[in-house]
């Protein structure tokens, strides 16, 4: 069955059927009810692509993330989809991985689905080299691109970010004021967010007059056991540290396990701070002090901005969310 059959059985024009399907108010209630009754009788379901021609929208948003098993990204996706549903939009999720060519492939796939906008979740979509971001700038000529905790200047590109640099600067400064002088920085990559965090760490040491020690900058896999082994290896080499700032909570868990297995008292012998304030920060004993980068606020703000964009509203290209340090048992300041 198609729209022509509905038109014939309801004794109205195709244009009238289309107006009923699209919710156009310029149809009498009597005619609307007759058309709906015929659609139900014939078992006719409007084709979403055909309907989009009349509405000029698919009412569908594409969401991309690098890894949906990541706790922060999984939580972000949950908030994004919830907010989209409350605004009457469906979503299509693509897990792109971290390779640039795969990211580009999935973005092109979503564009081919004629989604109304694309949300890039996480800072891994912003590359250090400008040429590697060219495909995003090109896509944004045709469709709004929303960045969740990433920033890129460009037409029709809108960013909602946490002030990662300030958050780390504040947390590391608190450790220094508490008497910690050898603060190890544990991180897993060089994403846009990670680079801002690292700059916050560097500035906190610089402003406190402490030297930046390369041996205390530890890049390791985002894996609990691997990160723990990295810390054990450093200790075996005689490298002393009395605090660990971990760029993600999963790495802070590694630090807690390292301290436990090394016979260290937490927080007396070593302070530990994580990042994201995820459920992982509450899964150890003691529980982990962590920076809350306000994932819910970032995601709800992203959708609110998107709705204004789709309704031709005036919105800022970049919105910054203020983080908060949540103190738990791994620090004593």
XYZ file of C-alpha atoms in Angstrom:
333
model
C 0.000 0.000 0.000
C 1.178 3.535 -0.707
C 0.029 7.130 -0.450
C -1.877 6.830 -3.747
C -4.014 3.990 -2.361
C -4.802 6.028 0.747
C -5.764 8.999 -1.424
C -8.092 6.866 -3.551
C -9.844 5.129 -0.636
C -10.243 8.335 1.389
C -11.463 10.320 -1.622
C -8.954 13.114 -1.029
C -5.942 14.409 -2.908
C -2.417 13.084 -2.407
C -1.503 16.528 -1.069
C -4.163 16.181 1.638
C -2.827 12.771 2.664
C 0.669 14.263 2.819
C -0.559 17.110 5.019
C -2.177 14.619 7.413
C 1.021 12.543 7.591
C 3.148 15.617 8.243
C 0.801 17.047 10.871
C -0.088 20.103 8.828
C -2.856 22.032 10.638
C -4.481 23.098 7.355
C -6.702 20.003 7.290
C -10.141 19.778 8.865
C -10.510 17.399 11.787
C -13.175 15.415 9.891
C -10.885 14.905 6.888
C -7.926 14.068 9.105
C -9.888 11.372 10.923
C -11.087 9.889 7.612
C -7.538 9.702 6.236
C -6.182 8.185 9.470
C -9.009 5.606 9.473
C -8.173 4.580 5.884
C -4.465 4.330 6.727
C -5.295 2.036 9.629
C -7.711 -0.010 7.499
C -5.118 -0.486 4.755
C -2.260 -1.044 7.189
C -0.343 1.832 5.624
C 2.785 3.092 7.419
C 4.311 6.312 6.038
C 7.810 5.833 4.686
C 10.184 7.874 6.840
C 12.173 9.033 3.814
C 9.026 10.088 1.969
C 7.814 11.894 5.050
C 11.142 13.698 5.372
C 10.581 15.296 1.973
C 7.586 17.142 3.365
C 9.109 17.927 6.754
C 12.623 18.664 5.475
C 13.895 16.598 8.409
C 14.515 12.956 9.261
C 14.040 13.683 12.989
C 17.138 11.537 13.406
C 20.552 12.470 14.804
C 23.757 10.557 14.185
C 25.960 9.868 17.216
C 29.574 8.762 16.907
C 31.872 7.550 19.673
C 35.239 5.863 19.556
C 34.473 3.045 22.024
C 31.064 2.429 23.614
C 32.628 0.174 26.266
C 34.409 3.178 27.778
C 32.467 4.109 30.964
C 32.498 7.869 30.293
C 31.455 7.500 26.663
C 28.739 4.970 27.539
C 27.299 7.366 30.104
C 27.498 10.254 27.639
C 25.644 8.274 24.953
C 22.919 7.433 27.465
C 22.369 11.111 28.308
C 22.478 12.178 24.655
C 19.892 9.605 23.565
C 17.630 10.443 26.506
C 17.677 14.155 25.652
C 17.105 13.475 21.959
C 14.072 11.279 22.725
C 12.602 13.973 24.941
C 12.861 16.342 21.986
C 11.222 13.901 19.560
C 14.374 12.735 17.792
C 15.680 9.242 17.093
C 19.386 8.442 16.932
C 21.807 6.226 15.027
C 24.947 5.189 16.921
C 28.263 4.373 15.250
C 31.348 3.188 17.179
C 34.177 4.391 14.987
C 37.297 3.302 16.828
C 40.309 5.598 16.868
C 41.715 5.366 13.337
C 41.218 8.555 11.260
C 40.133 6.657 8.150
C 37.455 4.760 10.099
C 36.140 7.935 11.710
C 35.790 9.502 8.268
C 34.076 6.380 6.914
C 31.416 6.376 9.632
C 30.796 10.098 9.350
C 30.178 9.675 5.619
C 27.854 6.759 6.395
C 25.748 8.884 8.749
C 25.613 11.696 6.197
C 24.323 9.209 3.618
C 21.492 8.335 6.012
C 20.340 11.950 5.759
C 20.471 12.564 9.514
C 19.703 16.095 10.704
C 22.983 16.523 12.594
C 25.946 14.501 13.841
C 27.226 14.422 17.418
C 30.880 13.453 17.922
C 31.218 12.151 21.479
C 34.612 12.531 23.124
C 37.704 14.548 22.331
C 39.390 11.855 20.198
C 37.712 13.243 17.071
C 39.885 16.366 17.109
C 43.315 15.628 15.663
C 46.503 17.592 16.336
C 47.152 18.140 12.605
C 44.741 20.521 10.878
C 44.632 18.441 7.686
C 43.228 15.490 9.657
C 40.199 17.592 10.643
C 39.455 18.736 7.093
C 36.739 16.107 6.590
C 34.805 17.507 9.579
C 34.956 21.037 8.206
C 33.783 19.759 4.828
C 30.876 17.793 6.308
C 29.813 20.801 8.379
C 29.082 22.727 5.195
C 25.999 20.524 4.761
C 25.064 19.440 8.279
C 25.546 20.708 11.858
C 28.390 18.992 13.729
C 28.190 18.905 17.530
C 31.354 18.193 19.529
C 31.033 16.716 23.019
C 34.172 17.708 24.974
C 36.106 18.618 21.855
C 36.643 21.915 20.071
C 37.187 22.843 16.451
C 36.621 26.229 14.860
C 34.419 26.067 11.780
C 31.084 27.032 10.251
C 28.209 24.916 11.657
C 30.487 23.292 14.258
C 29.382 23.672 17.879
C 31.379 22.584 20.941
C 30.475 21.886 24.546
C 33.577 21.303 26.656
C 34.735 20.894 30.216
C 37.566 23.200 31.294
C 40.004 20.293 31.618
C 43.083 22.478 31.925
C 41.689 24.457 34.857
C 40.392 21.290 36.539
C 43.783 19.581 36.530
C 45.599 22.770 37.505
C 43.320 23.142 40.536
C 43.627 19.485 41.602
C 47.423 19.321 41.245
C 47.793 22.649 43.071
C 45.801 21.205 45.983
C 48.183 18.236 46.096
C 51.170 20.590 46.161
C 49.684 22.700 48.957
C 49.136 19.470 50.902
C 52.891 18.851 50.787
C 53.112 16.488 47.795
C 56.251 17.304 45.819
C 56.646 14.301 43.494
C 53.362 14.055 41.629
C 53.200 11.422 38.916
C 50.966 12.143 35.924
C 49.364 9.002 34.479
C 47.624 9.231 31.087
C 46.669 7.065 28.116
C 46.824 9.208 24.989
C 47.176 12.571 23.285
C 43.563 13.469 22.571
C 42.368 17.090 22.652
C 41.201 16.617 26.252
C 44.349 14.820 27.389
C 46.583 17.561 26.016
C 44.612 20.185 27.956
C 44.886 18.105 31.128
C 48.626 17.728 30.645
C 49.022 21.472 30.175
C 47.148 22.015 33.460
C 49.547 19.664 35.235
C 52.592 21.402 33.761
C 51.332 24.875 34.691
C 50.549 23.841 38.283
C 54.123 22.596 38.753
C 55.564 25.680 37.070
C 53.555 28.121 39.200
C 54.618 26.229 42.348
C 58.273 26.357 41.354
C 58.545 22.579 41.036
C 60.586 20.959 38.265
C 58.851 19.041 35.468
C 60.357 15.545 35.664
C 60.000 13.475 32.510
C 60.137 10.218 34.474
C 56.905 11.251 36.229
C 55.004 11.636 32.938
C 53.749 8.116 32.340
C 51.939 7.234 29.107
C 50.395 3.775 29.333
C 47.519 1.669 27.942
C 44.055 2.355 29.344
C 44.107 -0.962 31.148
C 44.128 -1.531 34.903
C 46.805 -4.226 35.005
C 49.083 -2.595 32.415
C 49.024 0.748 34.192
C 49.677 -0.931 37.537
C 52.718 -2.722 36.087
C 54.038 0.611 34.787
C 53.896 2.008 38.313
C 55.603 -1.070 39.763
C 58.364 -0.773 37.169
C 58.982 2.867 38.061
C 59.157 2.000 41.757
C 61.604 -0.841 41.058
C 63.857 1.688 39.315
C 63.932 3.806 42.465
C 61.694 6.564 41.077
C 59.845 8.037 44.040
C 56.403 9.622 43.856
C 54.089 10.603 46.702
C 51.001 11.335 44.593
C 49.399 10.194 41.349
C 47.152 12.290 39.166
C 45.407 9.982 36.686
C 43.827 11.478 33.570
C 41.025 8.863 33.794
C 39.444 6.963 36.667
C 40.456 3.577 35.287
C 44.107 4.608 35.658
C 43.430 5.845 39.187
C 42.109 2.353 39.995
C 45.482 1.024 38.820
C 47.223 3.421 41.192
C 45.099 2.231 44.126
C 45.911 -1.397 43.304
C 49.598 -0.511 43.006
C 49.532 1.164 46.417
C 47.760 -1.796 48.007
C 50.128 -4.381 46.531
C 53.172 -2.276 47.422
C 52.157 -1.978 51.071
C 51.584 1.759 50.880
C 49.009 3.479 53.070
C 46.469 5.528 51.122
C 46.279 8.499 51.572
C 49.068 8.778 54.151
C 51.900 7.526 51.922
C 50.419 8.370 48.549
C 47.564 10.575 47.342
C 45.592 9.589 44.246
C 43.228 11.661 42.105
C 41.262 10.346 39.126
C 39.245 12.043 36.418
C 35.604 11.755 35.219
C 34.028 10.875 38.590
C 32.758 7.679 36.986
C 31.395 4.645 38.803
C 34.985 3.308 38.863
C 35.923 6.003 41.369
C 33.580 4.356 43.885
C 34.665 0.768 43.253
C 37.871 0.730 45.288
C 38.770 0.891 48.971
C 39.362 3.660 49.730
C 37.122 5.354 47.172
C 38.921 7.669 44.741
C 38.978 11.448 44.792
C 38.060 12.410 41.236
C 37.378 15.407 39.018
C 33.732 15.485 37.993
C 33.741 16.863 34.452
C 29.942 17.048 34.457
C 29.148 14.564 31.691
C 25.391 15.027 32.134
C 25.650 18.811 31.918
C 27.881 18.584 28.838
C 25.439 16.267 27.059
C 22.232 18.097 27.961
C 23.823 21.402 26.952
C 24.879 19.835 23.644
C 21.301 18.789 22.851
C 19.819 22.109 23.957
C 22.289 23.867 21.658
C 21.455 21.475 18.828
C 17.723 22.079 19.127
C 18.321 25.820 18.839
C 20.553 25.263 15.805
C 17.884 23.151 14.093
C 15.339 25.876 14.776
C 17.650 28.561 13.375
C 18.366 30.022 16.787
C 21.412 32.076 17.695
C 23.850 29.938 19.717
C 27.521 30.235 20.749
C 30.080 28.191 18.853
C 31.609 27.033 22.148
C 30.140 26.480 25.611
C 32.388 25.689 28.580
C 31.236 23.697 31.617
C 32.944 24.191 34.999
C 34.200 20.928 36.600
C 34.237 20.040 40.303
C 36.702 18.066 42.428
C 34.899 15.370 44.428
C 36.960 14.486 47.501
C 37.003 10.904 48.741
C 39.387 8.627 50.618
C 42.498 8.708 48.414
C 43.437 12.266 49.386
C 43.863 13.956 52.769
C 43.781 17.657 51.912
